[in-house]
Coordinates of C-alpha atoms and ligand atoms in Angstrom, one line a residue:
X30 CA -53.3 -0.1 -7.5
X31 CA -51.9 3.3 -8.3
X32 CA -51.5 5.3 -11.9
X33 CA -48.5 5.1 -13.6
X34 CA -49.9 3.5 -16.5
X35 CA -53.5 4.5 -15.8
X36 CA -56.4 4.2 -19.4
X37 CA -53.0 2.3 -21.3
X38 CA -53.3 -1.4 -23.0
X39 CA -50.3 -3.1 -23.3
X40 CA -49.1 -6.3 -25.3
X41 CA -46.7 -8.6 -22.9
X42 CA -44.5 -10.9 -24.8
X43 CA -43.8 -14.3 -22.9
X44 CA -46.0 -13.6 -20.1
X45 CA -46.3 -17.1 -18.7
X46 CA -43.1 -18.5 -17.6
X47 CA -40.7 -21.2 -17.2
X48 CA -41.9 -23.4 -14.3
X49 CA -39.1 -23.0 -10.9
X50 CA -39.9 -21.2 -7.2
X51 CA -38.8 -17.6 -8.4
X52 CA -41.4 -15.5 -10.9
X53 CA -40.2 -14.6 -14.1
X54 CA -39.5 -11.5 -15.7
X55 CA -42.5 -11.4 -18.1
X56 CA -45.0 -12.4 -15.4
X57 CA -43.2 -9.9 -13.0
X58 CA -44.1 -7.2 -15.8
X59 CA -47.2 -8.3 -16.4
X60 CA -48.7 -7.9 -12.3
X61 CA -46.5 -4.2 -12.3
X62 CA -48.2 -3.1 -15.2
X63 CA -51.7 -4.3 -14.3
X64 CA -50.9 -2.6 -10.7
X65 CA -50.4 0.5 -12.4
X66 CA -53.2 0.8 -14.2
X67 CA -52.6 -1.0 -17.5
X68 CA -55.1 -3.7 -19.5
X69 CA -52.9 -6.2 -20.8
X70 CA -52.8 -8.4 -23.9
X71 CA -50.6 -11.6 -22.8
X72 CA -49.0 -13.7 -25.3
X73 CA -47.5 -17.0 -24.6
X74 CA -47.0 -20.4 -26.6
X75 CA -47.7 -21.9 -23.5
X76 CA -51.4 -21.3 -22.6
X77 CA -51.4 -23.2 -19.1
X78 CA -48.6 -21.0 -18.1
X79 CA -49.9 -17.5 -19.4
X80 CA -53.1 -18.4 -18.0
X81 CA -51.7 -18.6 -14.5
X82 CA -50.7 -15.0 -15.1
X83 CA -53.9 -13.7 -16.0
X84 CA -55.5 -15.3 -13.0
X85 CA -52.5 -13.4 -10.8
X86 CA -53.4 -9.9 -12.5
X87 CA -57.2 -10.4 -12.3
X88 CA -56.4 -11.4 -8.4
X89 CA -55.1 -7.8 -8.0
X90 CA -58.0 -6.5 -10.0
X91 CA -56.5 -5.9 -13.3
X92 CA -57.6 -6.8 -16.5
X93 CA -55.6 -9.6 -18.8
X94 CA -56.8 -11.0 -22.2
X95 CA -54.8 -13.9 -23.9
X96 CA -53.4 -14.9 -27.0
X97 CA -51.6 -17.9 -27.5
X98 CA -49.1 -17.4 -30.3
X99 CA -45.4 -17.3 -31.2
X100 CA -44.0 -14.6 -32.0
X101 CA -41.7 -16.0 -34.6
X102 CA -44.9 -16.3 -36.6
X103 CA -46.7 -13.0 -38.4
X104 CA -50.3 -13.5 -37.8
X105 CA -49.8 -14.0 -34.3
X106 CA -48.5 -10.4 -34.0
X107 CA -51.8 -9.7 -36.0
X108 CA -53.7 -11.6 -33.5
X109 CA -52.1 -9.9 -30.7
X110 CA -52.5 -6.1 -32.1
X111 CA -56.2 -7.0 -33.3
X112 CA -56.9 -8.5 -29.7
X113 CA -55.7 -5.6 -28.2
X114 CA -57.0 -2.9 -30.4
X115 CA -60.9 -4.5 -30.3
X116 CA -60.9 -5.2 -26.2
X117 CA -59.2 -1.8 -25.3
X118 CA -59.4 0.6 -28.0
X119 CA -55.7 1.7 -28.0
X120 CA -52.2 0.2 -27.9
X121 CA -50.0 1.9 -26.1
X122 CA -47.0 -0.6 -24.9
X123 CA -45.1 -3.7 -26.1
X124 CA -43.1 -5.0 -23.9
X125 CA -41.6 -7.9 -25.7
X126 CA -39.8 -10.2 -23.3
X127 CA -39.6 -13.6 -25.0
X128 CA -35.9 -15.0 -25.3
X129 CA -35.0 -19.1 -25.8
X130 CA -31.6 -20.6 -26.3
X131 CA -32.4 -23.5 -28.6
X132 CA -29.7 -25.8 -28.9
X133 CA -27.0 -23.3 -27.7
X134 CA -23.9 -23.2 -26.7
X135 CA -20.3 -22.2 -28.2
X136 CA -19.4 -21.7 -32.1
X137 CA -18.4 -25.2 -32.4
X138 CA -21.1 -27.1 -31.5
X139 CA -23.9 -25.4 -32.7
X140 CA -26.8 -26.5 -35.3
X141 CA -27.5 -24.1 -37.4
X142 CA -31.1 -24.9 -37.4
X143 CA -31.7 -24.2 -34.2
X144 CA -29.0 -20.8 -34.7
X145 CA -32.2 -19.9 -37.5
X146 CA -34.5 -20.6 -34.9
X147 CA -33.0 -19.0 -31.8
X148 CA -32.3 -15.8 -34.2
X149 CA -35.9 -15.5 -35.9
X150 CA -37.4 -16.0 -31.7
X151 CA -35.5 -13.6 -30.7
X152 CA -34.7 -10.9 -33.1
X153 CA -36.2 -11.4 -36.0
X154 CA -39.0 -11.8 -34.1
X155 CA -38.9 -7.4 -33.7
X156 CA -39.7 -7.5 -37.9
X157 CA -43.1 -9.2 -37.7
X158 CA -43.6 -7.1 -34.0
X159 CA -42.7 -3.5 -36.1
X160 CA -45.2 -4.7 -38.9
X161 CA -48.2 -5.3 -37.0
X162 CA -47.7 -2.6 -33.9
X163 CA -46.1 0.1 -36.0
X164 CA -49.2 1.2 -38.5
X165 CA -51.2 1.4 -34.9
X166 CA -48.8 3.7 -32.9
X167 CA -47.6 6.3 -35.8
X168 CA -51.9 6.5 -36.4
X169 CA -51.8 7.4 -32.6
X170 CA -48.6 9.4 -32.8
X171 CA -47.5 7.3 -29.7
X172 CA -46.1 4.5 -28.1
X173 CA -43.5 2.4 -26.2
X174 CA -42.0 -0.9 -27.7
X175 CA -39.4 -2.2 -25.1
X176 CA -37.2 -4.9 -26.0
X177 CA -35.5 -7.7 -23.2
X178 CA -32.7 -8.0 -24.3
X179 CA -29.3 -9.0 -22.0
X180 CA -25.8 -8.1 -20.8
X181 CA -25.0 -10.6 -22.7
X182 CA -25.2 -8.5 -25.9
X183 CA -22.3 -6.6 -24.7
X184 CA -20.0 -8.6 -23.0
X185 CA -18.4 -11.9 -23.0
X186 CA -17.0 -14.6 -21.2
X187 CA -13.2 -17.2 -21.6
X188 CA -15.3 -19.8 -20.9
X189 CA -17.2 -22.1 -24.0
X190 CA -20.6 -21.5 -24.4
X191 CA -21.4 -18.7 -21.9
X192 CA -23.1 -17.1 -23.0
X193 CA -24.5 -19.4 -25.4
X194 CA -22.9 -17.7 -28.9
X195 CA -26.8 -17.9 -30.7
X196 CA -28.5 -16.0 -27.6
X197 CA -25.7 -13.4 -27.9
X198 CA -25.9 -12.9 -31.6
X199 CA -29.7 -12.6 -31.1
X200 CA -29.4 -10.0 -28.2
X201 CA -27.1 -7.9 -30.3
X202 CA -29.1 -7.8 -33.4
X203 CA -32.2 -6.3 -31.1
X204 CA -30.0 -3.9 -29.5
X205 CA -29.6 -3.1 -33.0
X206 CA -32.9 -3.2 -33.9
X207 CA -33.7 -1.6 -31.1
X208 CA -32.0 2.0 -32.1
X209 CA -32.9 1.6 -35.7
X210 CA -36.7 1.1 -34.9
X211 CA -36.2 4.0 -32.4
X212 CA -34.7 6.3 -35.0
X213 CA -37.0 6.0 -37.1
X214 CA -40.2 6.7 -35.3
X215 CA -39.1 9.1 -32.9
X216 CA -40.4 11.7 -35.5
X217 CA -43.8 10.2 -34.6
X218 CA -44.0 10.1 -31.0
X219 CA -42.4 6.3 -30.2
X220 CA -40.0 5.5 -27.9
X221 CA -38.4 2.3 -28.4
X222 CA -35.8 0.9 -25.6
X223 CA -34.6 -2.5 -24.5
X224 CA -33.6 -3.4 -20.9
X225 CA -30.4 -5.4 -20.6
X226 CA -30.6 -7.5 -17.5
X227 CA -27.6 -8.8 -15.9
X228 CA -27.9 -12.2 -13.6
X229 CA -31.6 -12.1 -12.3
X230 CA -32.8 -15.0 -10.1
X231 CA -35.4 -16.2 -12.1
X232 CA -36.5 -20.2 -13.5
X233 CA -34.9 -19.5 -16.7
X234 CA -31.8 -17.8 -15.7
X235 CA -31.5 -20.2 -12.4
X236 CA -33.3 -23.4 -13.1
X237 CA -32.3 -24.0 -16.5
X238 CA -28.5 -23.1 -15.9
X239 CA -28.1 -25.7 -12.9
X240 CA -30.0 -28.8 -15.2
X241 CA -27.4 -27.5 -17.6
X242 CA -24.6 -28.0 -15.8
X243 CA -25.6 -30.6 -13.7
X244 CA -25.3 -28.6 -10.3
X245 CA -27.9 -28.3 -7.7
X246 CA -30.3 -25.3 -7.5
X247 CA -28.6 -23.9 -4.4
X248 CA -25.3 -24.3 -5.9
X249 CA -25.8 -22.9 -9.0
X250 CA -27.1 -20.0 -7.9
X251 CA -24.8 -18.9 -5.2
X252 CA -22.2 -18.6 -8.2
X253 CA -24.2 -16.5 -9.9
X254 CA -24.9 -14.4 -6.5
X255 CA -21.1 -13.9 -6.3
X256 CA -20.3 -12.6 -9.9
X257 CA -22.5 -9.0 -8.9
X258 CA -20.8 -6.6 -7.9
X259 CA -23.7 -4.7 -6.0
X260 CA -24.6 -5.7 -2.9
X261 CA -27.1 -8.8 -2.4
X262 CA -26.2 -10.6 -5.8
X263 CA -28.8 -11.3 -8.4
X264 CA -31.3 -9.3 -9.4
X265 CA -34.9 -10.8 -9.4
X266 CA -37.7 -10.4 -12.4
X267 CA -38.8 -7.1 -9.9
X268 CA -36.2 -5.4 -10.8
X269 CA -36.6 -6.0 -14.5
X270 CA -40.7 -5.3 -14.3
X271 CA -39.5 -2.0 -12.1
X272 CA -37.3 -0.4 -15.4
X273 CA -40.1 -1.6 -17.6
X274 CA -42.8 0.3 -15.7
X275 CA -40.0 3.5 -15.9
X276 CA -39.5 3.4 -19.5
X277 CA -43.5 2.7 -20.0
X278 CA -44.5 5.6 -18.3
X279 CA -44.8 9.1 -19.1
X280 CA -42.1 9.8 -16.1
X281 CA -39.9 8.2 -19.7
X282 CA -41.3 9.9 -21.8
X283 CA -37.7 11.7 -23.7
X284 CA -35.7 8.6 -23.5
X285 CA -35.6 6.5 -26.6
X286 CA -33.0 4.2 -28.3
X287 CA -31.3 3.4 -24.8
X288 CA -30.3 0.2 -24.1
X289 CA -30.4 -0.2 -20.0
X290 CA -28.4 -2.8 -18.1
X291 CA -30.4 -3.5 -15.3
X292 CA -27.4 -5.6 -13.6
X293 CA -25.9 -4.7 -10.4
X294 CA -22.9 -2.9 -12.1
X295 CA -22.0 -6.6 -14.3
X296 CA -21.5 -4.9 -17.1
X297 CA -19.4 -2.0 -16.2
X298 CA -16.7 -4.3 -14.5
X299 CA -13.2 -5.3 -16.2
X300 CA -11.9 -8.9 -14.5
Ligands
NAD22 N1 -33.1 -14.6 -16.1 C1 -32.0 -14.0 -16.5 O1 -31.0 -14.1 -15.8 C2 -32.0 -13.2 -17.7 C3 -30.8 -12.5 -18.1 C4 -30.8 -11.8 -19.2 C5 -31.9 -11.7 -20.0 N2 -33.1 -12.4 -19.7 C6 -34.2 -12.3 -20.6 O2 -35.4 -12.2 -20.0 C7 -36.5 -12.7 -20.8 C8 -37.3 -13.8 -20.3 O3 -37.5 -13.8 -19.0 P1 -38.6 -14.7 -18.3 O4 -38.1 -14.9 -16.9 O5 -40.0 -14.2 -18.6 O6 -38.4 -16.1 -19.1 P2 -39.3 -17.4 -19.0 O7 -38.6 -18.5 -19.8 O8 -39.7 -17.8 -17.6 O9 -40.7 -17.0 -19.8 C9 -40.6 -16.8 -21.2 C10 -42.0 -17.2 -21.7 O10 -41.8 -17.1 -23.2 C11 -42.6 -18.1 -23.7 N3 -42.1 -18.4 -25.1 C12 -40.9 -18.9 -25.5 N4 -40.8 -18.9 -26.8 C13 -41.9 -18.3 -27.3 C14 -42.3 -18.0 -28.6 N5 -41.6 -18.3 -29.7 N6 -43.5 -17.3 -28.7 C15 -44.3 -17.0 -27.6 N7 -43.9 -17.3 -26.4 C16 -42.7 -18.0 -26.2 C17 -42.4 -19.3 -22.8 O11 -43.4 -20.3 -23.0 C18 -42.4 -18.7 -21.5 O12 -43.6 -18.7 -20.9 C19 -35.7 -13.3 -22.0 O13 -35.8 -12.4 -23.1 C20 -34.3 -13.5 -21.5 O14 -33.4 -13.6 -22.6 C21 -33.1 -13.1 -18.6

């Protein structure tokens, strides 16, 4: 274990993960963080899955307390900052990573139900995050919210449906949110960011893209391996957990409002 985040707690959004052979990128974050230094407050819908992360960061010697929530729903926040505030005495990071596609797929096609529930997930979800987390950091006069957001936010695709047209609505209203929120507590001492990863090798980005479109694993994910231009193809959740540890650490500590693609170069590429 070394120090970069040495006497913080921290609130991981999404920290169990879709089930696949890679990790993801909240339980990636969630074993840097601890690594560093850093008590952790999980939260995850899925307890079985979140649980398997705690057991990984009390394996390395850190320390993990859990929360099963949603973060589309208030009092979970509550739960989560409470939880946090009571076990460790301070909150110092939110790292929110959840992100879902319900129902997704191009204009056409649709519901908007699940375009209501895909939004409030994974934007709206940064209102009921600001409300509970906020009051805490300006009393402090510090903190770090950072936000997983996605290439996808910024760039498109010809083909239908990729990205999905909800999960790119949502990703641009937190970039969006992202800078606002930053604005607008920089005068006390918060930095708020979001990481935009590109093509990362994980069971969400991986997995659930090959059952979507009926291709093998292997398959799949060589396609994705050849649309990055840097060397080695996809990222992994590493890379993502990596940035987060950066932009939660002091080593950070006058950035604020960025938004980061962590992508191999994706996003700076025309054709
Ligand atoms: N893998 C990629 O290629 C890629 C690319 C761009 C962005 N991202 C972003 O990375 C983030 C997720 O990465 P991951 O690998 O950890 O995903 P994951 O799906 O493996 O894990 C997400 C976790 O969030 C939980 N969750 C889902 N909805 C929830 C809710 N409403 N409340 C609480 N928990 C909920 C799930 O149970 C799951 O355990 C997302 O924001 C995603 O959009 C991934």
């Amino acid at each position: 274990m070394t120090d970069r985040l040495e006497g913080y707690a921290a609130i991981i959004t999404g920290a169990g993960q879709t089930p696949g052979q890679m990790i993801g990128n909240g339980r990636a974050t969630a074993l840097v963080f601890a690594r560093e230094g850093a008590k952790l407050v999980l939260i995850d819908r899925d307890l079985d899955s979140m649980l398997v992360t705690a057991g990984l960061v009390e394996e390395q010697g850190g320390t993990a307390v859990t929360v099963q929530g949603d973060v589309s729903v208030a009092d979970d926040w509550s739960t989560a900052v409470a939880t946090c505030v009571e076990s460790f005495g301070r909150l110092d990071v939110v790292h929110h990573n959840v992100g879902v596609a319900i129902g997704d797929g191009s204009a056409t096609s649709v519901e908007p139900d699940d375009w209501a529930r895909t939004m409030m997930i994974n934007s709206g979800s940064i209102l009921l995050m600001a409300r509970a987390v906020l009051p805490v950091m300006r009393a402090a006069e510090r903190g770090v919210i950072t936000n997983i957001s996605s290439i996808a936010a910024i760039a498109g695709n010809p083909s239908p449906g990729n990205p999905p047209i909800t999960y790119k609505m949502s990703k641009a209203a937190m970039n969006a949110a992202t800078q606002q929120l930053a604005l607008e507590n920089a005068r006390y001492g918060i930095r708020v960011n979001a990481i935009m990863p590109g093509l990362i090798d994980t069971p969400l980005g991986v997995d659930l893209g090959a059952a979507a479109y009926g291709l093998d694993r292997e398959e799949y994910a060589a396609r994705r391996h050849q649309r990055v231009p840097l060397k080695g193809g996809m990222g992994t959740a590493w890379d993502i957990a990596n940035a987060a540890l950066f932009l939660a650490s002091e080593e950070a500590r006058f950035i604020t409002g960025v938004l980061l693609p962590v992508d191999g170069g994706q996003s700076a590429r025309i054709g």
